[in-house]
Coordinates of N, CA and C in Angstrom, one line a residue:
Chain A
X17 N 0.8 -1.2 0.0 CA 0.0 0.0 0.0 C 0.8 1.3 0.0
X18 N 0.2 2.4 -0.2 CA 1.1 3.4 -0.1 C 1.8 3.6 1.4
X19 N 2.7 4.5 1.2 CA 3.7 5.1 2.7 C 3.9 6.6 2.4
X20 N 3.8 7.2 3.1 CA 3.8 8.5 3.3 C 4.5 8.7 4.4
X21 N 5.4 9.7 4.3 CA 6.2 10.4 5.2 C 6.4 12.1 5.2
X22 N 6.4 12.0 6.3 CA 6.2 14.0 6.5 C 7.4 14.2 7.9
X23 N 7.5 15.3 7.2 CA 8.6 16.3 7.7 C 8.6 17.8 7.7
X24 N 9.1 18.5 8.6 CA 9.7 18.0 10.1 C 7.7 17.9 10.9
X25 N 8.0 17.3 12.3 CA 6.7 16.9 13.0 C 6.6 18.0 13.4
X26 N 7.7 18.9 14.3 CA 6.8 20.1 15.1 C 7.7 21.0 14.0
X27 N 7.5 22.1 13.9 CA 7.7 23.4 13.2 C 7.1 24.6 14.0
X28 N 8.8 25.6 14.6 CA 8.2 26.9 15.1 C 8.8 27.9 14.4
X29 N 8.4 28.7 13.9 CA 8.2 30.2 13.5 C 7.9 31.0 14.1
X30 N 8.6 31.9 14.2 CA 8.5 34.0 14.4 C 7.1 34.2 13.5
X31 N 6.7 35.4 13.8 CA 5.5 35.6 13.1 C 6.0 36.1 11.7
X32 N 5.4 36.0 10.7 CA 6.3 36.9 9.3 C 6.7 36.1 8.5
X33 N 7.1 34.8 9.6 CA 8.4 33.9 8.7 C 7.4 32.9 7.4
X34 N 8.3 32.2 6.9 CA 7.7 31.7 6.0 C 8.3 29.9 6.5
X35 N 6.9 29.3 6.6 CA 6.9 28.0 6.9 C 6.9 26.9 5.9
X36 N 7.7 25.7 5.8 CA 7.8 24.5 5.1 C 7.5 23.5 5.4
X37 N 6.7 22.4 5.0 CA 6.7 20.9 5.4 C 6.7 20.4 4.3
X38 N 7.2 19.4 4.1 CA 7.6 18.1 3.3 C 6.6 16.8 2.9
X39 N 6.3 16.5 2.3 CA 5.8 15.0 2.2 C 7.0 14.0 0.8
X40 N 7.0 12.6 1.1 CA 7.2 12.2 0.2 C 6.4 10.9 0.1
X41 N 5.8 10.1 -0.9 CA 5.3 9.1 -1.1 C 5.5 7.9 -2.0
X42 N 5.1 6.7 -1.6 CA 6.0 5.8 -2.6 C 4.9 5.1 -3.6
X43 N 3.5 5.3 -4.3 CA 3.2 4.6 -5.1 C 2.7 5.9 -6.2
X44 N 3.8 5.6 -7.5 CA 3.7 6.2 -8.4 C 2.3 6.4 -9.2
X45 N 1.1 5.6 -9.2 CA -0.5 5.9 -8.9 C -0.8 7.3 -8.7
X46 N -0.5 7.4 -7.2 CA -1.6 8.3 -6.6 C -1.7 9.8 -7.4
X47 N -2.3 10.0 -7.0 CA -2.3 11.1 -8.5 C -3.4 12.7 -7.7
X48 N -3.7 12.4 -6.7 CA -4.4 13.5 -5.6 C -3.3 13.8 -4.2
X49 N -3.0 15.1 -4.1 CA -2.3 15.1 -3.4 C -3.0 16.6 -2.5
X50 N -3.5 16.0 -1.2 CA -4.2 17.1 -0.3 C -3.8 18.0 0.8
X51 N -4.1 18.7 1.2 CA -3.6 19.2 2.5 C -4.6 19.8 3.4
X52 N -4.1 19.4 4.7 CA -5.5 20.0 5.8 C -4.5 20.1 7.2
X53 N -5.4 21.6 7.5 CA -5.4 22.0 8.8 C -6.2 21.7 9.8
X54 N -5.6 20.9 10.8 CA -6.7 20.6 11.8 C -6.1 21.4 13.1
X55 N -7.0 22.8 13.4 CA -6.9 23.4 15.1 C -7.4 22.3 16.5
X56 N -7.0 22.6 17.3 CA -7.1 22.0 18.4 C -8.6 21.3 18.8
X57 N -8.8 19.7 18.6 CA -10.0 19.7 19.4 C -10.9 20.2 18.2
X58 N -10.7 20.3 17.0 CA -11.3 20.2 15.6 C -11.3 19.2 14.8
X59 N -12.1 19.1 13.7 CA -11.6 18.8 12.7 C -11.2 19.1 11.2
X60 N -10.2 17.8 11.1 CA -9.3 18.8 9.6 C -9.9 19.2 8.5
X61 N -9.4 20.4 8.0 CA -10.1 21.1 6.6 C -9.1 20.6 5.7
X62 N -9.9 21.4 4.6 CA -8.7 20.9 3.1 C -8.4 22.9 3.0
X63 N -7.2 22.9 3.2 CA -6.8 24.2 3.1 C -6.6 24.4 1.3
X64 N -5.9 23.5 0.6 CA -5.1 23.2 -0.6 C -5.3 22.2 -1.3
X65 N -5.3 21.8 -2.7 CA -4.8 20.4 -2.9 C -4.5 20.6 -4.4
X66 N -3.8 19.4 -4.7 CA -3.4 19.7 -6.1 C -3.5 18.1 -6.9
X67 N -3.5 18.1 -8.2 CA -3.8 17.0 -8.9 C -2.2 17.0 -9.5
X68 N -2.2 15.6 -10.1 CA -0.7 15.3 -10.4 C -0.4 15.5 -11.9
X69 N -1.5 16.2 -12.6 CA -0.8 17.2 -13.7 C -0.7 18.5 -13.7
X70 N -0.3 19.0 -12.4 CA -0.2 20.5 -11.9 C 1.3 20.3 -11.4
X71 N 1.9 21.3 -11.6 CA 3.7 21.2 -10.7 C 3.3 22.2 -9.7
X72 N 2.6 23.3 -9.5 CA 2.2 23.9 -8.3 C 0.9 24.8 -8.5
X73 N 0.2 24.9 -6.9 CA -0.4 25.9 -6.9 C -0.5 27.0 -6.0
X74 N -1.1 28.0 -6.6 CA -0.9 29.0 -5.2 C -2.2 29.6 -4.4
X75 N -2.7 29.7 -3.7 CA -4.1 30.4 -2.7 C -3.5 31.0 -2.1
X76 N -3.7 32.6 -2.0 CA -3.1 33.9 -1.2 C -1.6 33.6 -0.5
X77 N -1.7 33.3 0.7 CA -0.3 33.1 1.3 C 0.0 31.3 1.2
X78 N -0.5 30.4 0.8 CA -0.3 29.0 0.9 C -0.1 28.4 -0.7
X79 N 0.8 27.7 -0.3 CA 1.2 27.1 -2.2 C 1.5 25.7 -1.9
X80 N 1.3 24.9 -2.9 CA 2.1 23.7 -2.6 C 2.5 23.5 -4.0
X81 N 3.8 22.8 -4.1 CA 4.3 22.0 -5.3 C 4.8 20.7 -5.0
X82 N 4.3 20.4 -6.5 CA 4.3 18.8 -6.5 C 5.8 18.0 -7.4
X83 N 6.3 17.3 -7.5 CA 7.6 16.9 -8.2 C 7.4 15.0 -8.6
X84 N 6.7 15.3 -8.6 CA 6.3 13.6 -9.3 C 7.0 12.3 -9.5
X85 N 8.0 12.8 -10.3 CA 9.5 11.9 -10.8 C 9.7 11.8 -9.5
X86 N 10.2 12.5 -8.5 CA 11.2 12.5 -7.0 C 10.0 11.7 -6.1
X87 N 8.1 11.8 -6.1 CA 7.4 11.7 -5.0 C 7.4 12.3 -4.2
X88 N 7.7 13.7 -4.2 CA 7.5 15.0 -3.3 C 6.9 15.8 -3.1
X89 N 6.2 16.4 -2.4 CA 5.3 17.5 -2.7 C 5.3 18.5 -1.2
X90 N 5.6 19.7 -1.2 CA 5.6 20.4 -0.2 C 4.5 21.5 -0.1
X91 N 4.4 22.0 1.1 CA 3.1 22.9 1.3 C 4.2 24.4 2.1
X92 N 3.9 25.5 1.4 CA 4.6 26.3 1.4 C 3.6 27.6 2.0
X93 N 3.7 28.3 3.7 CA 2.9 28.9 3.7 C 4.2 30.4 4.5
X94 N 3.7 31.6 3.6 CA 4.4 32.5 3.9 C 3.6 33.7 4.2
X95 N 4.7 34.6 5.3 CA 4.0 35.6 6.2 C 3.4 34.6 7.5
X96 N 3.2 34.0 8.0 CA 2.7 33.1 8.7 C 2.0 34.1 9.6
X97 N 0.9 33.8 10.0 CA 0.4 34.3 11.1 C 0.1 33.5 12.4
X98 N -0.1 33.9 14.1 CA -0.4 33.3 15.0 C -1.2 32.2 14.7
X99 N -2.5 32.8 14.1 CA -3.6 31.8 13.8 C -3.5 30.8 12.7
X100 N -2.1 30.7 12.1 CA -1.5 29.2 11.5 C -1.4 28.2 12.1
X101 N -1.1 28.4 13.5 CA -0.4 27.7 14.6 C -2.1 26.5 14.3
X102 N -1.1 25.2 14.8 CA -1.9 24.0 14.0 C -1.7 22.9 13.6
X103 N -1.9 21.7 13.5 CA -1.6 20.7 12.6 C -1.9 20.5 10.9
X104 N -1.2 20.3 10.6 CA -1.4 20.2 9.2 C -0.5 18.6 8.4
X105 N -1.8 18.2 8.0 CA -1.4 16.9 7.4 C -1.3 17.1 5.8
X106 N -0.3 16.1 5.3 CA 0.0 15.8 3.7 C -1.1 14.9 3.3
X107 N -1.6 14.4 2.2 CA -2.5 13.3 2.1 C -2.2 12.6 0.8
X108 N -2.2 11.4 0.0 CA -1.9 10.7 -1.5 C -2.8 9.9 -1.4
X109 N -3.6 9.8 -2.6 CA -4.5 8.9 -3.0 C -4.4 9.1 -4.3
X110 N -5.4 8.0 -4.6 CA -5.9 7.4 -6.2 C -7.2 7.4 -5.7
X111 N -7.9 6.4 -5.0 CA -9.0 5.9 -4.3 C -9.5 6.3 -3.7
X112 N -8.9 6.4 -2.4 CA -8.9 6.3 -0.8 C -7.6 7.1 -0.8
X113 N -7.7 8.1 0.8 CA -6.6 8.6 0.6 C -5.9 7.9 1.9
X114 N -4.2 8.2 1.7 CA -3.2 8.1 2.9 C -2.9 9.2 3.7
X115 N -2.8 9.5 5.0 CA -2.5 10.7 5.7 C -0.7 10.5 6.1
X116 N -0.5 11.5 6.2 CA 0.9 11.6 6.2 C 0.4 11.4 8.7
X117 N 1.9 12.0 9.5 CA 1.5 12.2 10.5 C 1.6 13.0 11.6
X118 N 1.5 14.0 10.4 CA 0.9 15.2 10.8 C 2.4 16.2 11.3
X119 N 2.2 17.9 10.8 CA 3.5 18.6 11.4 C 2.7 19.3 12.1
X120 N 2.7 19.4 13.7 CA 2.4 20.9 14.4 C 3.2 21.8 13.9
X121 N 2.7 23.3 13.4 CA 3.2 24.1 13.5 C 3.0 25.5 14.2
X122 N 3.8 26.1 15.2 CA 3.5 27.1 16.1 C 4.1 28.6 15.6
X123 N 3.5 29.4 15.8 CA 3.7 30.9 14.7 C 3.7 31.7 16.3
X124 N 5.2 32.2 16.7 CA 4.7 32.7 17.9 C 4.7 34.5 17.2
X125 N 4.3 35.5 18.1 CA 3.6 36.6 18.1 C 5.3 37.6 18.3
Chain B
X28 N -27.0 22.7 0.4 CA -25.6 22.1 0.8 C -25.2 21.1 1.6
X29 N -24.6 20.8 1.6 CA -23.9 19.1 2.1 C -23.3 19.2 3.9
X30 N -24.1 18.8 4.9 CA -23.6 18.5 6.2 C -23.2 17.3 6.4
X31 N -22.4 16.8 7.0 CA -22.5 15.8 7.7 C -22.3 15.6 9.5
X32 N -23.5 15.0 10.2 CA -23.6 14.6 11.4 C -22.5 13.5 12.1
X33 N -22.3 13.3 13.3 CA -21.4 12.5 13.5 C -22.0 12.2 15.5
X34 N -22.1 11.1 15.4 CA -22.5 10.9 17.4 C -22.0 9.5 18.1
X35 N -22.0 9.6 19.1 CA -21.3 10.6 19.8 C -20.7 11.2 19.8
X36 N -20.6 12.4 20.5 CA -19.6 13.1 20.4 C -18.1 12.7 21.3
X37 N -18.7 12.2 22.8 CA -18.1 11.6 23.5 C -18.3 10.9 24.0
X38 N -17.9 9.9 24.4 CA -18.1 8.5 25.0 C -16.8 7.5 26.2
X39 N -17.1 7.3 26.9 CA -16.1 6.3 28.0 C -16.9 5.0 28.0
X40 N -16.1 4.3 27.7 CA -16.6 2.5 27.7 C -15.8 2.0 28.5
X41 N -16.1 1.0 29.2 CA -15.4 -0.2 29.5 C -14.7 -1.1 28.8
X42 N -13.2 -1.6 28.8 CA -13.3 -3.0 28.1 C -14.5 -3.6 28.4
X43 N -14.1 -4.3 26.8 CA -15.3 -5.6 26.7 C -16.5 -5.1 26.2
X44 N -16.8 -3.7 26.4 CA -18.4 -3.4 26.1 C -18.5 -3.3 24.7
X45 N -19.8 -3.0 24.4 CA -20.1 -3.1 22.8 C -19.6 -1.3 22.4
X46 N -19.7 -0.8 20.9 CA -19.7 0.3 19.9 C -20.5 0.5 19.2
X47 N -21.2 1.5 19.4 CA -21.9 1.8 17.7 C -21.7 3.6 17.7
X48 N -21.1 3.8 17.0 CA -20.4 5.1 16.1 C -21.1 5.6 15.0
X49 N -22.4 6.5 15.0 CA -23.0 6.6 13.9 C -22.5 7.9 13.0
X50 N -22.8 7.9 11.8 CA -22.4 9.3 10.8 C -24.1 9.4 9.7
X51 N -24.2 10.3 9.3 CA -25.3 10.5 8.4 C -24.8 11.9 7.7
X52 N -25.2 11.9 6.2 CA -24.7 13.0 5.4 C -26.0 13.3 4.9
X53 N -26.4 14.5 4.9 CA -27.1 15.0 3.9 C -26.8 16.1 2.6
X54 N -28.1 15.9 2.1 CA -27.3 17.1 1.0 C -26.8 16.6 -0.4
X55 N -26.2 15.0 -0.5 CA -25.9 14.7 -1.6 C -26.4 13.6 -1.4
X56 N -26.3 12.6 -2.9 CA -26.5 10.9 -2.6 C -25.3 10.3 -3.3
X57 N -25.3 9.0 -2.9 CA -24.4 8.0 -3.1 C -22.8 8.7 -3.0
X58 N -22.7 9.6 -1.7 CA -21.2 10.2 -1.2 C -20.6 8.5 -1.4
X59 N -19.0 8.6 -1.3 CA -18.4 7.8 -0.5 C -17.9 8.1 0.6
X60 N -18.3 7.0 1.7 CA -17.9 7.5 3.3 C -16.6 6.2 3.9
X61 N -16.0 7.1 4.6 CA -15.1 6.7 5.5 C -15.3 6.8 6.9
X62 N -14.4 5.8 7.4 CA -13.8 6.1 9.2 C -12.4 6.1 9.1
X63 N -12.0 7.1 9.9 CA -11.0 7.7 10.1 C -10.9 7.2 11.9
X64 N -9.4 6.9 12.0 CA -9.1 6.8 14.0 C -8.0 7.7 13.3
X65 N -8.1 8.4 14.4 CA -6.7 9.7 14.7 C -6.1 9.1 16.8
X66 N -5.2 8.5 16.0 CA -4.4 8.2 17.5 C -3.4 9.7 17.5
X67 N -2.5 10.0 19.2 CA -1.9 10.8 19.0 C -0.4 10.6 18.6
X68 N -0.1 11.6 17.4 CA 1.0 11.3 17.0 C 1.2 10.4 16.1
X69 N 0.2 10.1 15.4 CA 0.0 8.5 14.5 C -0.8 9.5 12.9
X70 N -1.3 10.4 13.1 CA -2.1 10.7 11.8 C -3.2 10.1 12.1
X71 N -4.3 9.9 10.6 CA -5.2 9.5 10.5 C -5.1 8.0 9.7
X72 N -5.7 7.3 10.1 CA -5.6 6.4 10.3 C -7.1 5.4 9.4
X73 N -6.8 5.0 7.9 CA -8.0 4.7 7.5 C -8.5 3.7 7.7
X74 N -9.9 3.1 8.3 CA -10.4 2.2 8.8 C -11.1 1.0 8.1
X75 N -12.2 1.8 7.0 CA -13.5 1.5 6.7 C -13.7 2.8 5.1
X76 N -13.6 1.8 3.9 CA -14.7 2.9 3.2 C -15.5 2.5 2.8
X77 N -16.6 2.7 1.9 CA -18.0 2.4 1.4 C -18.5 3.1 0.2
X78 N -18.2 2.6 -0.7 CA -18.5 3.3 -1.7 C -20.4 2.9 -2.7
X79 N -20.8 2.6 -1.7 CA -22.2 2.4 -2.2 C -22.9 1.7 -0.5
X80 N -24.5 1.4 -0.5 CA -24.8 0.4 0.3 C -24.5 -0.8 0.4
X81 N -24.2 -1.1 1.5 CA -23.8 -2.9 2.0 C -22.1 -2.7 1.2
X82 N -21.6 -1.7 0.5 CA -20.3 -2.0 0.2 C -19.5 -1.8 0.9
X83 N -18.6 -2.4 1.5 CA -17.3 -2.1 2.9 C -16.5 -2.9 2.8
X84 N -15.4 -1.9 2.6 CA -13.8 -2.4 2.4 C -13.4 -2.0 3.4
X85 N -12.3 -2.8 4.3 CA -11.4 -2.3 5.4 C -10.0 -2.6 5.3
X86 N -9.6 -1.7 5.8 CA -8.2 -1.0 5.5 C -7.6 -2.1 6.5
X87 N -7.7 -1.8 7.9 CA -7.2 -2.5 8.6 C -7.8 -3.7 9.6
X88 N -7.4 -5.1 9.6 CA -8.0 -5.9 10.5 C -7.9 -5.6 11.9
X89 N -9.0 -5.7 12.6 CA -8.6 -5.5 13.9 C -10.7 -5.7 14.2
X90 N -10.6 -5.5 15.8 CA -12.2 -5.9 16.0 C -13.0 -5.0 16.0
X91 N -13.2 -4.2 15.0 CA -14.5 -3.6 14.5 C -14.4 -3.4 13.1
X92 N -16.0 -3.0 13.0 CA -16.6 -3.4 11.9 C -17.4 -2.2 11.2
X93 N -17.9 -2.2 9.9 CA -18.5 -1.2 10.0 C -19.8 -1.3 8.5
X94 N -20.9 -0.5 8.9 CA -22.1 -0.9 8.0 C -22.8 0.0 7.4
X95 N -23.4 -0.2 6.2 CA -23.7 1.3 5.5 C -25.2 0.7 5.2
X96 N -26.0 0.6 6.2 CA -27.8 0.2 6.0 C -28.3 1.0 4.7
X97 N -27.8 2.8 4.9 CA -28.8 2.9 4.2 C -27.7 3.9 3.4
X98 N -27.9 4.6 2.2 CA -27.0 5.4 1.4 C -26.3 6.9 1.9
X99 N -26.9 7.7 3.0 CA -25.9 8.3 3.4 C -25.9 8.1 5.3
X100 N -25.8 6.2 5.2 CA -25.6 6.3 6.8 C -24.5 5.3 7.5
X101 N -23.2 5.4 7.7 CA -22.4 5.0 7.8 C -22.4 4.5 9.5
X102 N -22.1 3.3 9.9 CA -21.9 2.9 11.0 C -20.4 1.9 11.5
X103 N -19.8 2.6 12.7 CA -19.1 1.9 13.2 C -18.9 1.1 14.7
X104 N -18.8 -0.3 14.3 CA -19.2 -0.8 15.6 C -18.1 -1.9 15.9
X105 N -18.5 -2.4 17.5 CA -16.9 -3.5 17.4 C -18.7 -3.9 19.0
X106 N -18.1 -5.3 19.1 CA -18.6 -6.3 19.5 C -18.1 -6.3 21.7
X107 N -16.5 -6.5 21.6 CA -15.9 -6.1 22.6 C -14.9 -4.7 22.4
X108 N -14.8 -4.0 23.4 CA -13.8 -3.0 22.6 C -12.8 -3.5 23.6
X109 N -11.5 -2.8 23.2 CA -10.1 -3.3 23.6 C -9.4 -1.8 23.8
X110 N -8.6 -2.1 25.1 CA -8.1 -0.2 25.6 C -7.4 0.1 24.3
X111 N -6.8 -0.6 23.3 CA -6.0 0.2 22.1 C -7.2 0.7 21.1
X112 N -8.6 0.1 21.6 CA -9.4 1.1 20.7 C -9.6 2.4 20.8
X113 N -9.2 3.3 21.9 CA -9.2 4.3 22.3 C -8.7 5.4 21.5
X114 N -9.3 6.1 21.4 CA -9.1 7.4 19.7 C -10.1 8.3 19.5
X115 N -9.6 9.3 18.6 CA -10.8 10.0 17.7 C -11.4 9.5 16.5
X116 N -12.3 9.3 16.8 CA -12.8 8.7 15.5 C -13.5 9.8 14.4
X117 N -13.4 9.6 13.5 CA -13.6 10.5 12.7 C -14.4 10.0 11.3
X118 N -15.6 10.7 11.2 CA -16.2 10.2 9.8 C -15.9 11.0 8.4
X119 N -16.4 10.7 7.4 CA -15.6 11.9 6.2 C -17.2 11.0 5.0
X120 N -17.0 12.3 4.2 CA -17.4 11.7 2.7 C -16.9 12.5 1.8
X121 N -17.0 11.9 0.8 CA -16.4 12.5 -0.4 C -17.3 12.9 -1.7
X122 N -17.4 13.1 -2.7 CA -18.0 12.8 -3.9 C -17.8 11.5 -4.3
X123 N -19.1 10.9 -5.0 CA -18.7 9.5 -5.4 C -18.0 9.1 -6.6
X124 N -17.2 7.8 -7.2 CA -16.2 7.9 -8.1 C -15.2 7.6 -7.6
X125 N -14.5 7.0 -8.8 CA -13.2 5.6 -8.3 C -12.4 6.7 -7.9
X126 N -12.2 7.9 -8.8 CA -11.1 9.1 -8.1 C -11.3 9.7 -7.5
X127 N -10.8 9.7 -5.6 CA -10.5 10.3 -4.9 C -10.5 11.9 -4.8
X128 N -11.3 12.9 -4.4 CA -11.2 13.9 -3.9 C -11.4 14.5 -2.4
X129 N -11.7 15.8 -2.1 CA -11.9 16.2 -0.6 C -12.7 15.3 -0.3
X130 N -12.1 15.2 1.2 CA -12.9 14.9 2.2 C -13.7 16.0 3.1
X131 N -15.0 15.2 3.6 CA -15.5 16.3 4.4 C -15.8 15.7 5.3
X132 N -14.8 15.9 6.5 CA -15.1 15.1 7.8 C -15.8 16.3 8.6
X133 N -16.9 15.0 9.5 CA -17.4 15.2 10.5 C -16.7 15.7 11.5
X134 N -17.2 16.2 12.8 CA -16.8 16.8 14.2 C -16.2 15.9 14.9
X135 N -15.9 14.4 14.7 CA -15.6 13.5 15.6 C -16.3 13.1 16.7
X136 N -15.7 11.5 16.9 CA -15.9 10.8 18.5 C -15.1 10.3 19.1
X137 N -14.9 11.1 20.0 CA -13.8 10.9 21.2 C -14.1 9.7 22.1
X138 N -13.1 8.6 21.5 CA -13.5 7.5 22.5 C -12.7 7.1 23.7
X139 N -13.0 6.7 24.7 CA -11.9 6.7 26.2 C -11.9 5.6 26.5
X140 N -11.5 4.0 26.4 CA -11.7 2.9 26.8 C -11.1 2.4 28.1
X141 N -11.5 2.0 29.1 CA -11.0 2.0 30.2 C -10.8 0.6 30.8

């Protein structure tokens, strides 16, 4: 089945800064690749997502690109604000999707 | 537009006791629905999907089960529960179709096994 890995798990930032997380995945298939913010004691949204004939996209401060050949795809969110602070999972599917496990990331003030 | 319900919200069991974990969508027909367990520090964790009535594929063996009576009502249940069942359980649907898009999860159910 697929495997998904995400990087790094916690992630802190200054307010302003511009934040990264990583995913990489191993079945050349999956062809949906999602992303969601879940706040505390919530549940996850789809902030982003991109299909695997796109190399990136962008929505205001949040981008992700995708690299296919390598199985990478990262979520790029700049200016970060307090209210980023949060988990944010990678996802790959075809079908059904795989969750990555998860990066907190904290945006201090 | 499309809600989906999710109950309990919270719950404390005993080992051994029975589960039933209900979800219901409205708003669309023939979604595909899932269960989701969110352990901590584990991700989400696919359980159960359903892509029509009476249809249920599961991801992973272990002692629960899960049943889709009617087209947007998804149930998850286990017979004894065991303290590693302890989790957020989480329901979702999607649009229907072999390709995979957003999910729209429910509020979850916080389960405590004791």
């Amino acid at each position: 089945g697929e495997n998904v890995e995400q990087h790094p798990s916690t992630l802190s930032v200054q307010e302003g800064d511009s934040a990264v997380i990583k995913c990489t995945y191993s079945d050349s298939a999956s062809n949906y690749f999602p992303w969601y913010k879940q706040e505390l004691g919530k549940r996850p949204q789809l902030i982003i997502d991109i299909r695997s004939n796109v190399g990136e996209k962008k929505d205001q401060r949040i981008a992700v690109t995708l690299n296919k050949t390598a199985k990478h795809f990262s979520l790029h969110i700049t200016e970060t604000q307090p209210e980023d602070s949060a988990v944010y999972f990678c996802a790959v599917g075809y079908s059904t999707l795989t969750f990555g496990k998860g990066t907190m990331l904290l945006v201090s003030p | 537009s499309q809600t989906i319900h999710q109950w309990p919200a919270t719950l404390v069991q005993p080992v051994g006791s029975p589960l039933s974990l209900e979800c219901t969508v409205e708003g669309t027909s023939n979604p595909n629905l899932y269960w989701y367990r969110q352990a901590a520090g584990r991700g989400l964790q696919l359980l159960f999907y359903s892509v029509g009535i009476g249809q249920i594929s599961s991801e992973v063996p272990q002692n629960l089960s899960a049943s889709r009576p009617q087209d947007r009502q998804f149930i998850l249940s286990s017979k004894k529960l065991l303290l590693s069942d302890s989790g957020f359980y989480l329901c979702a649907w999607s649009w229907g179709g072999a390709n995979t898009g957003e999910l729209f999860f429910g509020e979850g159910s916080r389960l405590t096994v004791l």
